[in-house]
Tab-separated table of N, CA and C in Angstrom:
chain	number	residue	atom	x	y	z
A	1	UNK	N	19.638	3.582	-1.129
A	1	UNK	CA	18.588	4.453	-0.623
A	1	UNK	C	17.227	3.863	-1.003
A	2	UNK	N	16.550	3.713	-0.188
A	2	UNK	CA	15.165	3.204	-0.397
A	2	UNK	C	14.011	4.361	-0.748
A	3	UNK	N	14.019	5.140	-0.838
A	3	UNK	CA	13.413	6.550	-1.462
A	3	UNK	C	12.767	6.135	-2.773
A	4	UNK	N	13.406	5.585	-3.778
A	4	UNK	CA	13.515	5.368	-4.962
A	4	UNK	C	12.606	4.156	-5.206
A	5	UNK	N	13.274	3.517	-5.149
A	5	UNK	CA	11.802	1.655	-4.844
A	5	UNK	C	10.683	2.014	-4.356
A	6	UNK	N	10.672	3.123	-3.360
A	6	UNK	CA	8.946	3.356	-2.881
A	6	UNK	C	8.419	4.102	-3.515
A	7	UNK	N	8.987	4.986	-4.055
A	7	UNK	CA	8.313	5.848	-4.972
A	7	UNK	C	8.223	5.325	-6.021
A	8	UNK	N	8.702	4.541	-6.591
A	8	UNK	CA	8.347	3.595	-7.828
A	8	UNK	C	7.010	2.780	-7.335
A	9	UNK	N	7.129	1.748	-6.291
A	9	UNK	CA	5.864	1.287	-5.837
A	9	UNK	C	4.599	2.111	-5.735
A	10	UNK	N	4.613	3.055	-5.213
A	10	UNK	CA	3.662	4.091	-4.373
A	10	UNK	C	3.038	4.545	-5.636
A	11	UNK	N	3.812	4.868	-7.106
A	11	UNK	CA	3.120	5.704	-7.843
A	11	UNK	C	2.395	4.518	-8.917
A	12	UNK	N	2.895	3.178	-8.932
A	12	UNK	CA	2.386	1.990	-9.190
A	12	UNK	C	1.045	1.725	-8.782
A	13	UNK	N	1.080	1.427	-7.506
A	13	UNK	CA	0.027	0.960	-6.958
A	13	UNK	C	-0.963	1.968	-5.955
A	14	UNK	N	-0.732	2.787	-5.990
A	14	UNK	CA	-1.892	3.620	-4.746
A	14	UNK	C	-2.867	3.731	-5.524
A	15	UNK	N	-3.398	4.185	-6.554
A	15	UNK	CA	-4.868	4.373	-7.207
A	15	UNK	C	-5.472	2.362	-6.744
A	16	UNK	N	-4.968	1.544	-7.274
A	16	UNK	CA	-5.116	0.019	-7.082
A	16	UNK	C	-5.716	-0.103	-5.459
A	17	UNK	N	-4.815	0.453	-4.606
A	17	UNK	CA	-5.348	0.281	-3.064
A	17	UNK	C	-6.162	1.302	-2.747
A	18	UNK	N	-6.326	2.182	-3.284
A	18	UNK	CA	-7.227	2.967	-2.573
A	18	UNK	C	-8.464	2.627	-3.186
A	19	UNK	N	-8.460	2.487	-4.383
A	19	UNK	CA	-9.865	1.680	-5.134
A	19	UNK	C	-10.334	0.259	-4.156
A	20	UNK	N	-9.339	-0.698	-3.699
A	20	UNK	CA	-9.936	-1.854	-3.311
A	20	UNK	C	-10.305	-1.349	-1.539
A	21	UNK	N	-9.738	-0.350	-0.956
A	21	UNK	CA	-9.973	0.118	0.230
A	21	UNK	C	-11.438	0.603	0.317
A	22	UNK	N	-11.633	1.523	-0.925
A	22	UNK	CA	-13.102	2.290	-0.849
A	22	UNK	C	-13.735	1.679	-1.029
A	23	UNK	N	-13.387	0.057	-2.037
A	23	UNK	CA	-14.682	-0.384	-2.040
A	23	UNK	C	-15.511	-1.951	-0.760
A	24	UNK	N	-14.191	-1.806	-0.415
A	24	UNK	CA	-14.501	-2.392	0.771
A	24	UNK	C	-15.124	-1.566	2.375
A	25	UNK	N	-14.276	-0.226	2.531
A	25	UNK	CA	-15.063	0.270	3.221
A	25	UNK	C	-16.483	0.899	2.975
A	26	UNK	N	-16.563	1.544	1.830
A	26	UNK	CA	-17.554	2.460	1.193
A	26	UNK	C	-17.339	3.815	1.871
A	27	UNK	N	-16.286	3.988	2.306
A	27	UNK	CA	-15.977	5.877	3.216
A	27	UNK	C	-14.762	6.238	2.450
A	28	UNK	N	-14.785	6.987	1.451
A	28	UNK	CA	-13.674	8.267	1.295
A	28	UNK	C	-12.520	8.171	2.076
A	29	UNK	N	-12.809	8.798	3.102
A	29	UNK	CA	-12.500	9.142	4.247
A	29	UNK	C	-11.414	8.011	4.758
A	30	UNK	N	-12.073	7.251	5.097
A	30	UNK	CA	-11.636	5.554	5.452
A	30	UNK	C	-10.626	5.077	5.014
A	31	UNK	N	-10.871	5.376	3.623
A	31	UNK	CA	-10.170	4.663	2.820
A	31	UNK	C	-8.791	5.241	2.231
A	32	UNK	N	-8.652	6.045	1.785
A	32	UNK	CA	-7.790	7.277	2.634
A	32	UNK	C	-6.644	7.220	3.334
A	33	UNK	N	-7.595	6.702	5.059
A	33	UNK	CA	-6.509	6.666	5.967
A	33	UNK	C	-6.021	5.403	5.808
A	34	UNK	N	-6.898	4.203	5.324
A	34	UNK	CA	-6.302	3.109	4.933
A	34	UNK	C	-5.163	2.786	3.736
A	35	UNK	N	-5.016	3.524	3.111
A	35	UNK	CA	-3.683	3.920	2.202
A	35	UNK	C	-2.947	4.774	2.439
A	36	UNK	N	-2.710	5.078	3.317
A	36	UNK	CA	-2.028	5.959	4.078
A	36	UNK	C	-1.161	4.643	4.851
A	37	UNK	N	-1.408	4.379	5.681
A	37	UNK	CA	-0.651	2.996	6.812
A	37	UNK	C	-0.718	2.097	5.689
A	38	UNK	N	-0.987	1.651	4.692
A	38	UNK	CA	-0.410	0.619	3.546
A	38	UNK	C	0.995	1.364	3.285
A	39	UNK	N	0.504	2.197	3.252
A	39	UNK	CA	2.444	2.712	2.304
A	39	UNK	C	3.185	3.215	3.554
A	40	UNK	N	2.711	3.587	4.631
A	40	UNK	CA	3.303	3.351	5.798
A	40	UNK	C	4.412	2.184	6.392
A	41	UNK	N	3.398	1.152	6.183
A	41	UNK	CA	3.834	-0.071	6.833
A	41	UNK	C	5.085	-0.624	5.596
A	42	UNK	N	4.467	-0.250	4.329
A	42	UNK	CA	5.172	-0.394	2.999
A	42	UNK	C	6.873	-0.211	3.293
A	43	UNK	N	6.753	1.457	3.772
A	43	UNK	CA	7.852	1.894	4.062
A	43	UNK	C	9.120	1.245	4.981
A	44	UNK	N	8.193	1.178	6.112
A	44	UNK	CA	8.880	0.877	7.270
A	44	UNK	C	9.920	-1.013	6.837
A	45	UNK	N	8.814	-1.515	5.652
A	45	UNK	CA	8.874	-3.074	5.575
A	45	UNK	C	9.691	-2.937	4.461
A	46	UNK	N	9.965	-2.013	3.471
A	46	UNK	CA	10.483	-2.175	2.270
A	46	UNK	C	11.736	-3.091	1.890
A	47	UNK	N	12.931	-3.142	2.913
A	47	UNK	CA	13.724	-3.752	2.824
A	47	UNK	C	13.774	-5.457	2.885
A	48	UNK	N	12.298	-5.766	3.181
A	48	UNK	CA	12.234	-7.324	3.836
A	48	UNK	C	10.971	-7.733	2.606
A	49	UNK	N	10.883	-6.807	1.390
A	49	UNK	CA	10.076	-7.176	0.271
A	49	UNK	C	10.848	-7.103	-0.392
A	50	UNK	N	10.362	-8.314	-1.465
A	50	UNK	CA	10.732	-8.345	-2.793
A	50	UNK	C	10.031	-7.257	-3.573
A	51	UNK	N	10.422	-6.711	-4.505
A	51	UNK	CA	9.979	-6.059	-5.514
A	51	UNK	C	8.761	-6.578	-6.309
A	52	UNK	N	9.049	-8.080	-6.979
A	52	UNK	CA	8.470	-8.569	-7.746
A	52	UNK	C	7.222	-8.877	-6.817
A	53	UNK	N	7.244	-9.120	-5.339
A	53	UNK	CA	6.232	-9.283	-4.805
A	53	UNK	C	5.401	-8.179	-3.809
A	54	UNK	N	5.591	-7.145	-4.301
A	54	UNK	CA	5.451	-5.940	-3.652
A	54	UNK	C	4.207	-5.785	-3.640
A	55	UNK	N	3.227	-5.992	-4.915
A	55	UNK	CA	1.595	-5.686	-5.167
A	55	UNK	C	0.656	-6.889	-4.637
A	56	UNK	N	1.223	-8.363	-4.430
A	56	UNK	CA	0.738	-9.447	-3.674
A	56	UNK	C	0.877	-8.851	-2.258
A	57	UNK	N	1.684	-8.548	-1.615
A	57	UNK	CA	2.263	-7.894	-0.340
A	57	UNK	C	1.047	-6.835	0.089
A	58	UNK	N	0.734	-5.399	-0.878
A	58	UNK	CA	0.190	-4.398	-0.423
A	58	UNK	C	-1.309	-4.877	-0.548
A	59	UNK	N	-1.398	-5.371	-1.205
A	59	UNK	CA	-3.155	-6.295	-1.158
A	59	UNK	C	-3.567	-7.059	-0.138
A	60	UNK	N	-2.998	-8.256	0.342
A	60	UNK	CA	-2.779	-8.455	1.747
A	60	UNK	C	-2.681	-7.552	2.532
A	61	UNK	N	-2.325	-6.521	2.686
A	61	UNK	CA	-2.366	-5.682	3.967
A	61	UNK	C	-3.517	-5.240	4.140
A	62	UNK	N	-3.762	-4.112	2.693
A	62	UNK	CA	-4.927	-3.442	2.882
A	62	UNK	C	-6.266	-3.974	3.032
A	63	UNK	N	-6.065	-5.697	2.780
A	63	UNK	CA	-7.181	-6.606	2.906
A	63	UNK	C	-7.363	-6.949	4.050
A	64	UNK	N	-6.256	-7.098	4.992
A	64	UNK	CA	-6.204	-7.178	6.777
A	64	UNK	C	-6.682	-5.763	7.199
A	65	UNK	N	-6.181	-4.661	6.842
A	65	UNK	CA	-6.524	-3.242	7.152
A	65	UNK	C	-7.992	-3.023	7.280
A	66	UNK	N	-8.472	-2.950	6.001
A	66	UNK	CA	-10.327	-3.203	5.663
A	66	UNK	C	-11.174	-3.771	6.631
């Protein structure tokens, strides 16, 4: 069950992306919805990530996202 690995990730790293989201957008708001579709895409991709490379992975995104 993949439930478990994301919620381990998600409670890891979301303060991390939403900090580098806001400060790239400068909107709340923005930034937000931009961690929102990080752990989205997170989800949907989880099985085709490594673990160990999970926080290289969500930084890249939200850095394409931004």
């Amino acid at each position: 069950m993949k439930n478990e690995p994301f919620q381990q990730l998600l409670n890891e790293h979301r303060n991390r992306i939403y900090s580098h989201a806001l400060y790239s957008l400068r909107d709340a708001d923005d930034a937000a919805d931009v961690t929102q579709e990080v752990f989205v895409r997170l989800w949907q991709q989880l099985e085709d990530i490594e673990q160990a490379r999970a926080g290289a992975w969500l930084n890249r995104v939200v850095h394409n996202l931004c």
